[in-house]
Amino acid sequence: MHLTSTDRLFVLTGAGISAESGLATFRGSGGLWSGHRVEDVATPEAWQANPAFVWNFYSMRRRNALAAEPNAAHIALAHIEQQLGDRFYLCTQNVDDLHERAGSHRIHHMHGSLFQSRCVRCNQPFPDQSFYDDAENLPTCSQCSAPIRPHIVWFGEIPLDMDTIYDQLDRSTILLVVGTSGSVYPAAGLVHIANQRGIRTIYIGPEEPTNAEAFEQIILGSATQALPTLFETQ
Ligand code: BV8
Ligand code: ZN
């Protein structure tokens, strides 16, 4: 696909881009976590009811992400960013850090980050790679002693910095979506906004997403196969 010198690329990624790094997707592995539906764990209600259970889930996700390596798809996006500079914007639904470890800089984690935590009262995210498996020893804030939670956007919570996402999309000429089932909003709604604005829309993944009808072009294949050869920039 040809990119002109004025094209601006907005990329949205989902769990599928990390699948070939060995990280479970939400749909691919059933409930993602030993029979528990993610929607039942990644919620404020689950946190209120059983914070130790939720910290157990995110400690397991931290371990898995630390043991994983970025794959050719993450690396391809970092290369495209190097060529396009500020004409590139990466919005990811993923909470792992594989895009950063592949060299991406212009990135926004709309659903938060595995390796950040925050005090439920002070609300200031901070880097945190610790594991919290001991229900008797859950982390509390050194400033105000309130509980520390994962800096993750749970179901029913508002994704981070939606204004910037919409602003970046408005300025783009192409929306490329990679490896997401298109089942969760507002992320899955970005393609509809793109259509209203006359922005070209492309999807990459091994199966059609739920919102397939909204894409101008669907490239069926894995991210590591399709991404590295997708664009030839001038
Ligand atoms: C919001 C962090 C209002 C957690 C995530 C009833 C009650 C409450 C809410 C709702 C409700 N009904 C609807 C809602 C809204 C809800 C929603 O959409 N629910 C769904 C279930 C119906 N959304 C929300 O609650 C959101 N907040 O609406 O606030 C608002 C909105 C706008 C403005 C103001 C206010 C918040 C949702 C965020 C939840 N947190 N992640 C964590 O990680 O633990 S969501 C999580 O699931 C992901 O981040 C992602 O967004 C979503 C889906 O996952 P995918 O990434 O798509 O992965 P999936 O497994 O589904 O698919 C994998 C894909 O990869 C497949 O297509 C597969 O084919 C492909 N693939 C596989 N292998 C490869 C591949 N692709 C390429 N290469 C490969 N090798
Ligand atoms: Zn605090």
mmCIF file of C-alpha atoms and ligand atoms in Angstrom:
data_model
loop_
_atom_site.group_PDB
_atom_site.id
_atom_site.type_symbol
_atom_site.label_atom_id
_atom_site.label_comp_id
_atom_site.label_asym_id
_atom_site.label_seq_id
_atom_site.Cartn_x
_atom_site.Cartn_y
_atom_site.Cartn_z
ATOM 1 C CA MET A 1 0.000 0.000 0.000
ATOM 2 C CA HIS A 2 1.351 3.415 -1.008
ATOM 3 C CA LEU A 3 1.678 6.224 1.579
ATOM 4 C CA THR A 4 1.962 9.784 0.236
ATOM 5 C CA SER A 5 4.081 12.497 1.892
ATOM 6 C CA THR A 6 0.915 13.991 3.401
ATOM 7 C CA ASP A 7 -0.747 10.772 4.657
ATOM 8 C CA ARG A 8 -1.207 10.602 8.434
ATOM 9 C CA LEU A 9 -1.544 7.099 9.892
ATOM 10 C CA PHE A 10 -3.608 6.257 13.013
ATOM 11 C CA VAL A 11 -3.020 2.665 14.186
ATOM 12 C CA LEU A 12 -5.286 0.884 16.698
ATOM 13 C CA THR A 13 -4.006 -2.442 18.066
ATOM 14 C CA GLY A 14 -5.600 -5.147 20.186
ATOM 15 C CA ALA A 15 -4.589 -8.372 21.906
ATOM 16 C CA GLY A 16 -4.046 -10.099 18.538
ATOM 17 C CA ILE A 17 -0.811 -8.201 17.884
ATOM 18 C CA SER A 18 0.665 -9.728 21.063
ATOM 19 C CA ALA A 19 -0.696 -13.231 20.354
ATOM 20 C CA GLU A 20 2.464 -14.298 18.474
ATOM 21 C CA SER A 21 4.514 -13.164 21.470
ATOM 22 C CA GLY A 22 2.670 -15.810 23.470
ATOM 23 C CA LEU A 23 0.282 -13.506 25.363
ATOM 24 C CA ALA A 24 -3.258 -14.882 25.558
ATOM 25 C CA THR A 25 -5.969 -12.921 23.764
ATOM 26 C CA PHE A 26 -9.317 -12.373 25.478
ATOM 27 C CA ARG A 27 -11.326 -14.424 23.017
ATOM 28 C CA GLY A 28 -8.726 -16.874 21.800
ATOM 29 C CA SER A 29 -8.308 -18.511 25.193
ATOM 30 C CA GLY A 30 -11.956 -18.511 26.245
ATOM 31 C CA GLY A 31 -11.936 -16.538 29.496
ATOM 32 C CA LEU A 32 -8.256 -15.563 29.268
ATOM 33 C CA TRP A 33 -7.772 -16.800 32.792
ATOM 34 C CA SER A 34 -8.491 -20.324 34.095
ATOM 35 C CA GLY A 35 -12.207 -20.221 33.459
ATOM 36 C CA HIS A 36 -12.802 -16.701 34.763
ATOM 37 C CA ARG A 37 -14.469 -14.377 32.253
ATOM 38 C CA VAL A 38 -12.372 -11.229 31.923
ATOM 39 C CA GLU A 39 -15.530 -9.190 32.191
ATOM 40 C CA ASP A 40 -15.895 -10.671 35.689
ATOM 41 C CA VAL A 41 -12.341 -9.848 36.785
ATOM 42 C CA ALA A 42 -11.582 -6.574 34.993
ATOM 43 C CA THR A 43 -14.336 -4.620 36.749
ATOM 44 C CA PRO A 44 -14.630 -2.192 39.693
ATOM 45 C CA GLU A 45 -17.148 -4.609 41.216
ATOM 46 C CA ALA A 46 -14.607 -7.458 41.223
ATOM 47 C CA TRP A 47 -12.064 -5.083 42.801
ATOM 48 C CA GLN A 48 -14.498 -4.045 45.550
ATOM 49 C CA ALA A 49 -15.497 -7.637 46.224
ATOM 50 C CA ASN A 50 -12.059 -9.227 46.161
ATOM 51 C CA PRO A 51 -8.979 -7.023 45.556
ATOM 52 C CA ALA A 52 -6.632 -9.963 46.273
ATOM 53 C CA PHE A 53 -8.259 -11.952 43.431
ATOM 54 C CA VAL A 54 -7.845 -9.004 41.029
ATOM 55 C CA TRP A 55 -4.210 -8.451 42.081
ATOM 56 C CA ASN A 56 -3.599 -12.154 41.515
ATOM 57 C CA PHE A 57 -4.926 -11.807 37.958
ATOM 58 C CA TYR A 58 -2.779 -8.763 37.162
ATOM 59 C CA SER A 59 0.309 -10.234 38.833
ATOM 60 C CA MET A 60 -0.053 -13.238 36.498
ATOM 61 C CA ARG A 61 -0.456 -10.855 33.530
ATOM 62 C CA ARG A 62 2.703 -8.954 34.637
ATOM 63 C CA ARG A 63 4.677 -12.191 34.848
ATOM 64 C CA ASN A 64 3.539 -13.282 31.385
ATOM 65 C CA ALA A 65 4.285 -9.899 29.815
ATOM 66 C CA LEU A 66 7.778 -9.752 31.388
ATOM 67 C CA ALA A 67 8.520 -13.223 29.947
ATOM 68 C CA ALA A 68 7.274 -12.254 26.459
ATOM 69 C CA GLU A 69 9.256 -10.605 23.650
ATOM 70 C CA PRO A 70 8.009 -8.121 21.026
ATOM 71 C CA ASN A 71 7.300 -9.810 17.676
ATOM 72 C CA ALA A 72 7.814 -8.762 14.041
ATOM 73 C CA ALA A 73 4.478 -6.915 14.021
ATOM 74 C CA HIS A 74 5.421 -4.690 16.988
ATOM 75 C CA ILE A 75 8.794 -4.047 15.319
ATOM 76 C CA ALA A 76 7.182 -3.218 11.961
ATOM 77 C CA LEU A 77 5.006 -0.543 13.612
ATOM 78 C CA ALA A 78 8.079 0.972 15.289
ATOM 79 C CA HIS A 79 9.787 1.163 11.874
ATOM 80 C CA ILE A 80 6.763 2.822 10.263
ATOM 81 C CA GLU A 81 6.796 5.386 13.100
ATOM 82 C CA GLN A 82 10.474 6.110 12.381
ATOM 83 C CA GLN A 83 9.620 6.833 8.735
ATOM 84 C CA LEU A 84 6.461 8.897 9.386
ATOM 85 C CA GLY A 85 7.430 10.723 12.584
ATOM 86 C CA ASP A 86 4.593 12.980 13.769
ATOM 87 C CA ARG A 87 2.378 11.705 10.943
ATOM 88 C CA PHE A 88 2.031 8.464 12.950
ATOM 89 C CA TYR A 89 -0.081 7.772 16.061
ATOM 90 C CA LEU A 90 -0.442 4.410 17.822
ATOM 91 C CA CYS A 91 -3.431 3.847 20.113
ATOM 92 C CA THR A 92 -3.400 0.439 21.780
ATOM 93 C CA GLN A 93 -6.078 -1.392 23.745
ATOM 94 C CA ASN A 94 -3.294 -3.599 25.115
ATOM 95 C CA VAL A 95 -1.888 -3.133 28.594
ATOM 96 C CA ASP A 96 1.392 -4.967 27.893
ATOM 97 C CA ASP A 97 4.594 -3.022 27.075
ATOM 98 C CA LEU A 98 5.615 -4.887 23.919
ATOM 99 C CA HIS A 99 5.070 -1.864 21.628
ATOM 100 C CA GLU A 100 7.455 0.198 23.783
ATOM 101 C CA ARG A 101 10.000 -2.614 23.933
ATOM 102 C CA ALA A 102 9.853 -2.831 20.107
ATOM 103 C CA GLY A 103 10.762 0.879 19.897
ATOM 104 C CA SER A 104 7.389 2.642 19.591
ATOM 105 C CA HIS A 105 7.309 6.121 21.198
ATOM 106 C CA ARG A 106 4.181 7.827 19.846
ATOM 107 C CA ILE A 107 1.869 5.481 21.726
ATOM 108 C CA HIS A 108 -1.214 5.797 23.936
ATOM 109 C CA HIS A 109 -2.564 2.997 26.159
ATOM 110 C CA MET A 110 -6.280 3.780 26.148
ATOM 111 C CA HIS A 111 -7.024 0.936 28.586
ATOM 112 C CA GLY A 112 -4.118 1.620 30.921
ATOM 113 C CA SER A 113 -0.822 -0.187 31.489
ATOM 114 C CA LEU A 114 0.072 -3.419 33.281
ATOM 115 C CA PHE A 115 3.290 -1.851 34.623
ATOM 116 C CA GLN A 116 1.663 1.104 36.342
ATOM 117 C CA SER A 117 -0.351 1.186 39.567
ATOM 118 C CA ARG A 118 -2.128 3.999 41.381
ATOM 119 C CA CYS A 119 -3.603 4.870 44.768
ATOM 120 C CA VAL A 120 -7.401 4.751 44.604
ATOM 121 C CA ARG A 121 -7.497 8.124 46.390
ATOM 122 C CA CYS A 122 -4.376 10.028 45.207
ATOM 123 C CA ASN A 123 -4.997 8.678 41.691
ATOM 124 C CA GLN A 124 -1.426 9.346 40.465
ATOM 125 C CA PRO A 125 -0.148 6.455 38.293
ATOM 126 C CA PHE A 126 3.418 5.313 39.046
ATOM 127 C CA PRO A 127 5.687 2.619 37.504
ATOM 128 C CA ASP A 128 5.228 -0.729 39.256
ATOM 129 C CA GLN A 129 6.518 -4.162 38.169
ATOM 130 C CA SER A 130 5.812 -5.879 41.490
ATOM 131 C CA PHE A 131 3.717 -8.993 41.979
ATOM 132 C CA TYR A 132 1.044 -8.948 44.695
ATOM 133 C CA ASP A 133 0.070 -12.566 45.383
ATOM 134 C CA ASP A 134 -0.225 -12.391 49.147
ATOM 135 C CA ALA A 135 -3.790 -11.439 50.122
ATOM 136 C CA GLU A 136 -2.471 -10.377 53.542
ATOM 137 C CA ASN A 137 0.018 -8.012 51.996
ATOM 138 C CA LEU A 138 -1.744 -5.956 49.351
ATOM 139 C CA PRO A 139 -0.097 -2.613 48.528
ATOM 140 C CA THR A 140 -1.267 0.612 50.175
ATOM 141 C CA CYS A 141 -0.370 4.216 49.483
ATOM 142 C CA SER A 142 2.660 5.594 51.386
ATOM 143 C CA GLN A 143 1.023 9.067 51.397
ATOM 144 C CA CYS A 144 -2.539 8.302 52.514
ATOM 145 C CA SER A 145 -2.619 4.513 53.237
ATOM 146 C CA ALA A 146 -5.503 3.924 50.802
ATOM 147 C CA PRO A 147 -5.328 0.767 48.622
ATOM 148 C CA ILE A 148 -3.130 0.709 45.510
ATOM 149 C CA ARG A 149 -4.848 -0.657 42.356
ATOM 150 C CA PRO A 150 -3.656 -1.590 38.858
ATOM 151 C CA HIS A 151 -3.644 1.432 36.507
ATOM 152 C CA ILE A 152 -6.003 -0.427 34.180
ATOM 153 C CA VAL A 153 -9.301 0.749 32.661
ATOM 154 C CA TRP A 154 -11.887 -1.830 33.721
ATOM 155 C CA PHE A 155 -15.263 -2.508 32.105
ATOM 156 C CA GLY A 156 -17.608 0.310 32.989
ATOM 157 C CA GLU A 157 -14.679 2.760 33.469
ATOM 158 C CA ILE A 158 -13.833 5.550 31.031
ATOM 159 C CA PRO A 159 -10.851 4.907 28.707
ATOM 160 C CA LEU A 160 -7.890 7.274 29.136
ATOM 161 C CA ASP A 161 -7.620 10.533 27.197
ATOM 162 C CA MET A 162 -10.432 9.916 24.704
ATOM 163 C CA ASP A 163 -10.207 13.576 23.593
ATOM 164 C CA THR A 164 -6.662 13.090 22.317
ATOM 165 C CA ILE A 165 -7.691 9.874 20.560
ATOM 166 C CA TYR A 166 -10.571 11.585 18.753
ATOM 167 C CA ASP A 167 -8.374 14.590 17.912
ATOM 168 C CA GLN A 168 -5.610 12.375 16.478
ATOM 169 C CA LEU A 169 -8.142 10.367 14.478
ATOM 170 C CA ASP A 170 -9.675 13.557 13.055
ATOM 171 C CA ARG A 171 -6.251 14.556 11.714
ATOM 172 C CA SER A 172 -5.538 11.188 10.087
ATOM 173 C CA THR A 173 -5.999 10.051 6.496
ATOM 174 C CA ILE A 174 -5.719 6.309 7.197
ATOM 175 C CA LEU A 175 -6.966 4.170 10.131
ATOM 176 C CA LEU A 176 -5.167 0.826 10.377
ATOM 177 C CA VAL A 177 -6.668 -1.612 12.930
ATOM 178 C CA VAL A 178 -4.664 -4.710 13.871
ATOM 179 C CA GLY A 179 -5.651 -7.767 15.927
ATOM 180 C CA THR A 180 -8.839 -6.809 17.723
ATOM 181 C CA SER A 181 -12.227 -8.522 17.692
ATOM 182 C CA GLY A 182 -13.970 -5.146 17.611
ATOM 183 C CA SER A 183 -16.161 -6.259 20.509
ATOM 184 C CA VAL A 184 -15.419 -3.538 23.064
ATOM 185 C CA TYR A 185 -16.464 0.101 22.823
ATOM 186 C CA PRO A 186 -15.509 2.910 22.447
ATOM 187 C CA ALA A 187 -12.368 1.392 20.774
ATOM 188 C CA ALA A 188 -14.509 -0.589 18.318
ATOM 189 C CA GLY A 189 -16.334 2.602 17.374
ATOM 190 C CA LEU A 190 -13.261 4.396 15.982
ATOM 191 C CA VAL A 191 -13.738 2.798 12.548
ATOM 192 C CA HIS A 192 -17.271 4.239 12.365
ATOM 193 C CA ILE A 193 -15.959 7.725 13.145
ATOM 194 C CA ALA A 194 -13.289 7.225 10.459
ATOM 195 C CA ASN A 195 -15.974 6.382 7.922
ATOM 196 C CA GLN A 196 -17.922 9.531 8.794
ATOM 197 C CA ARG A 197 -14.771 11.588 8.177
ATOM 198 C CA GLY A 198 -13.832 9.927 4.896
ATOM 199 C CA ILE A 199 -10.702 8.357 6.429
ATOM 200 C CA ARG A 200 -9.515 5.154 4.731
ATOM 201 C CA THR A 201 -9.973 2.056 6.932
ATOM 202 C CA ILE A 202 -7.954 -1.184 6.871
ATOM 203 C CA TYR A 203 -8.151 -4.216 9.165
ATOM 204 C CA ILE A 204 -5.442 -6.886 9.656
ATOM 205 C CA GLY A 205 -6.195 -10.175 11.422
ATOM 206 C CA PRO A 206 -6.705 -13.891 10.788
ATOM 207 C CA GLU A 207 -10.497 -13.625 11.054
ATOM 208 C CA GLU A 208 -13.056 -10.907 10.368
ATOM 209 C CA PRO A 209 -13.743 -8.626 13.365
ATOM 210 C CA THR A 210 -17.258 -8.016 14.680
ATOM 211 C CA ASN A 211 -17.300 -4.603 12.984
ATOM 212 C CA ALA A 212 -15.938 -5.988 9.659
ATOM 213 C CA GLU A 213 -18.635 -4.271 7.590
ATOM 214 C CA ALA A 214 -17.161 -0.885 8.509
ATOM 215 C CA PHE A 215 -13.747 -1.565 6.960
ATOM 216 C CA GLU A 216 -12.895 -0.584 3.381
ATOM 217 C CA GLN A 217 -10.194 -3.264 3.248
ATOM 218 C CA ILE A 218 -9.695 -6.445 5.288
ATOM 219 C CA ILE A 219 -6.362 -8.273 5.075
ATOM 220 C CA LEU A 220 -6.819 -11.774 6.458
ATOM 221 C CA GLY A 221 -3.605 -12.990 7.985
ATOM 222 C CA SER A 222 -1.461 -12.800 11.077
ATOM 223 C CA ALA A 223 0.032 -9.452 12.110
ATOM 224 C CA THR A 224 3.619 -10.696 11.750
ATOM 225 C CA GLN A 225 2.909 -11.797 8.161
ATOM 226 C CA ALA A 226 0.851 -8.829 6.947
ATOM 227 C CA LEU A 227 2.354 -5.795 8.729
ATOM 228 C CA PRO A 228 6.044 -5.828 7.690
ATOM 229 C CA THR A 229 5.160 -5.650 3.971
ATOM 230 C CA LEU A 230 1.997 -3.523 4.152
ATOM 231 C CA PHE A 231 3.358 -0.068 3.388
ATOM 232 C CA GLU A 232 5.939 1.076 0.949
ATOM 233 C CA THR A 233 6.626 4.716 1.897
ATOM 234 C CA GLN A 234 8.066 7.107 -0.682
HETATM 235 C C1 BV8 B 1 -16.899 2.647 28.582
HETATM 236 C C2 BV8 B 1 -8.083 -3.652 30.008
HETATM 237 C C3 BV8 B 1 -18.104 4.666 28.870
HETATM 238 C C4 BV8 B 1 -8.383 -4.770 30.956
HETATM 239 C C5 BV8 B 1 -10.083 -3.696 28.625
HETATM 240 C C6 BV8 B 1 -22.663 -2.955 30.051
HETATM 241 C C7 BV8 B 1 -22.122 -2.550 31.263
HETATM 242 C C8 BV8 B 1 -20.961 -1.775 31.326
HETATM 243 C C9 BV8 B 1 -20.318 -1.379 30.152
HETATM 244 C C10 BV8 B 1 -20.878 -1.806 28.955
HETATM 245 C C11 BV8 B 1 -22.029 -2.565 28.878
HETATM 246 N N1 BV8 B 1 -22.282 -2.818 27.567
HETATM 247 C C12 BV8 B 1 -21.335 -2.227 26.800
HETATM 248 C C13 BV8 B 1 -20.501 -1.601 27.639
HETATM 249 C C14 BV8 B 1 -19.332 -0.820 27.258
HETATM 250 C C15 BV8 B 1 -18.130 -1.732 27.461
HETATM 251 C C16 BV8 B 1 -18.138 -2.756 26.341
HETATM 252 O O1 BV8 B 1 -17.882 -2.422 25.189
HETATM 253 N N2 BV8 B 1 -18.416 -4.020 26.734
HETATM 254 C C17 BV8 B 1 -18.420 -5.103 25.765
HETATM 255 C C18 BV8 B 1 -18.014 -6.394 26.483
HETATM 256 C C19 BV8 B 1 -19.820 -5.212 25.163
HETATM 257 N N3 BV8 B 1 -16.990 -0.855 27.375
HETATM 258 C C20 BV8 B 1 -16.527 -0.301 28.507
HETATM 259 O O2 BV8 B 1 -16.912 -0.555 29.627
HETATM 260 C C21 BV8 B 1 -15.445 0.748 28.275
HETATM 261 N N4 BV8 B 1 -15.823 1.960 28.948
HETATM 262 O O3 BV8 B 1 -17.689 2.272 27.747
HETATM 263 O O4 BV8 B 1 -17.018 3.841 29.283
HETATM 264 C C22 BV8 B 1 -17.552 5.745 28.011
HETATM 265 C C23 BV8 B 1 -17.126 5.484 26.710
HETATM 266 C C24 BV8 B 1 -16.651 6.526 25.919
HETATM 267 C C25 BV8 B 1 -16.570 7.808 26.436
HETATM 268 C C26 BV8 B 1 -16.984 8.024 27.748
HETATM 269 C C27 BV8 B 1 -17.477 7.008 28.534
HETATM 270 C C28 BV8 B 1 -14.114 0.321 28.868
HETATM 271 C C29 BV8 B 1 -13.659 -0.979 28.222
HETATM 272 C C30 BV8 B 1 -12.217 -1.255 28.633
HETATM 273 C C31 BV8 B 1 -12.136 -2.604 29.360
HETATM 274 N N5 BV8 B 1 -10.722 -2.958 29.508
HETATM 275 N N6 BV8 B 1 -8.775 -3.925 28.732
HETATM 276 C C32 BV8 B 1 -7.337 -5.838 30.887
HETATM 277 O O5 BV8 B 1 -6.573 -5.937 29.901
HETATM 278 O O6 BV8 B 1 -7.293 -6.625 31.862
HETATM 279 S S1 BV8 B 1 -10.904 -4.299 27.298
HETATM 280 C C33 BV8 B 1 -10.043 -5.556 26.535
HETATM 281 O O7 BV8 B 1 -10.959 -6.318 25.754
HETATM 282 C C34 BV8 B 1 -9.053 -5.094 25.497
HETATM 283 O O8 BV8 B 1 -8.341 -3.978 25.947
HETATM 284 C C35 BV8 B 1 -9.861 -4.816 24.277
HETATM 285 O O9 BV8 B 1 -10.351 -3.504 24.288
HETATM 286 C C36 BV8 B 1 -11.069 -5.712 24.468
HETATM 287 C C37 BV8 B 1 -11.189 -6.795 23.408
HETATM 288 O O10 BV8 B 1 -9.987 -7.435 23.320
HETATM 289 P P1 BV8 B 1 -9.210 -7.505 21.906
HETATM 290 O O11 BV8 B 1 -7.982 -6.694 22.047
HETATM 291 O O12 BV8 B 1 -10.095 -7.198 20.757
HETATM 292 O O13 BV8 B 1 -8.854 -9.026 21.908
HETATM 293 P P2 BV8 B 1 -9.817 -10.233 21.573
HETATM 294 O O14 BV8 B 1 -9.274 -11.429 22.295
HETATM 295 O O15 BV8 B 1 -11.252 -9.853 21.779
HETATM 296 O O16 BV8 B 1 -9.591 -10.412 20.014
HETATM 297 C C38 BV8 B 1 -8.308 -10.788 19.584
HETATM 298 C C39 BV8 B 1 -8.275 -10.549 18.107
HETATM 299 O O17 BV8 B 1 -6.959 -10.794 17.644
HETATM 300 C C40 BV8 B 1 -9.215 -11.466 17.345
HETATM 301 O O18 BV8 B 1 -9.932 -10.699 16.416
HETATM 302 C C41 BV8 B 1 -8.261 -12.422 16.625
HETATM 303 O O19 BV8 B 1 -8.760 -12.794 15.345
HETATM 304 C C42 BV8 B 1 -7.041 -11.572 16.469
HETATM 305 N N7 BV8 B 1 -5.784 -12.318 16.370
HETATM 306 C C43 BV8 B 1 -5.471 -13.513 16.929
HETATM 307 N N8 BV8 B 1 -4.219 -13.856 16.561
HETATM 308 C C44 BV8 B 1 -3.738 -12.848 15.785
HETATM 309 C C45 BV8 B 1 -4.727 -11.868 15.667
HETATM 310 N N9 BV8 B 1 -4.555 -10.735 14.947
HETATM 311 C C46 BV8 B 1 -3.382 -10.584 14.316
HETATM 312 N N10 BV8 B 1 -2.368 -11.473 14.384
HETATM 313 C C47 BV8 B 1 -2.514 -12.612 15.098
HETATM 314 N N11 BV8 B 1 -1.505 -13.508 15.156
HETATM 315 ZN ZN ZN B 2 -2.904 7.846 48.357
#
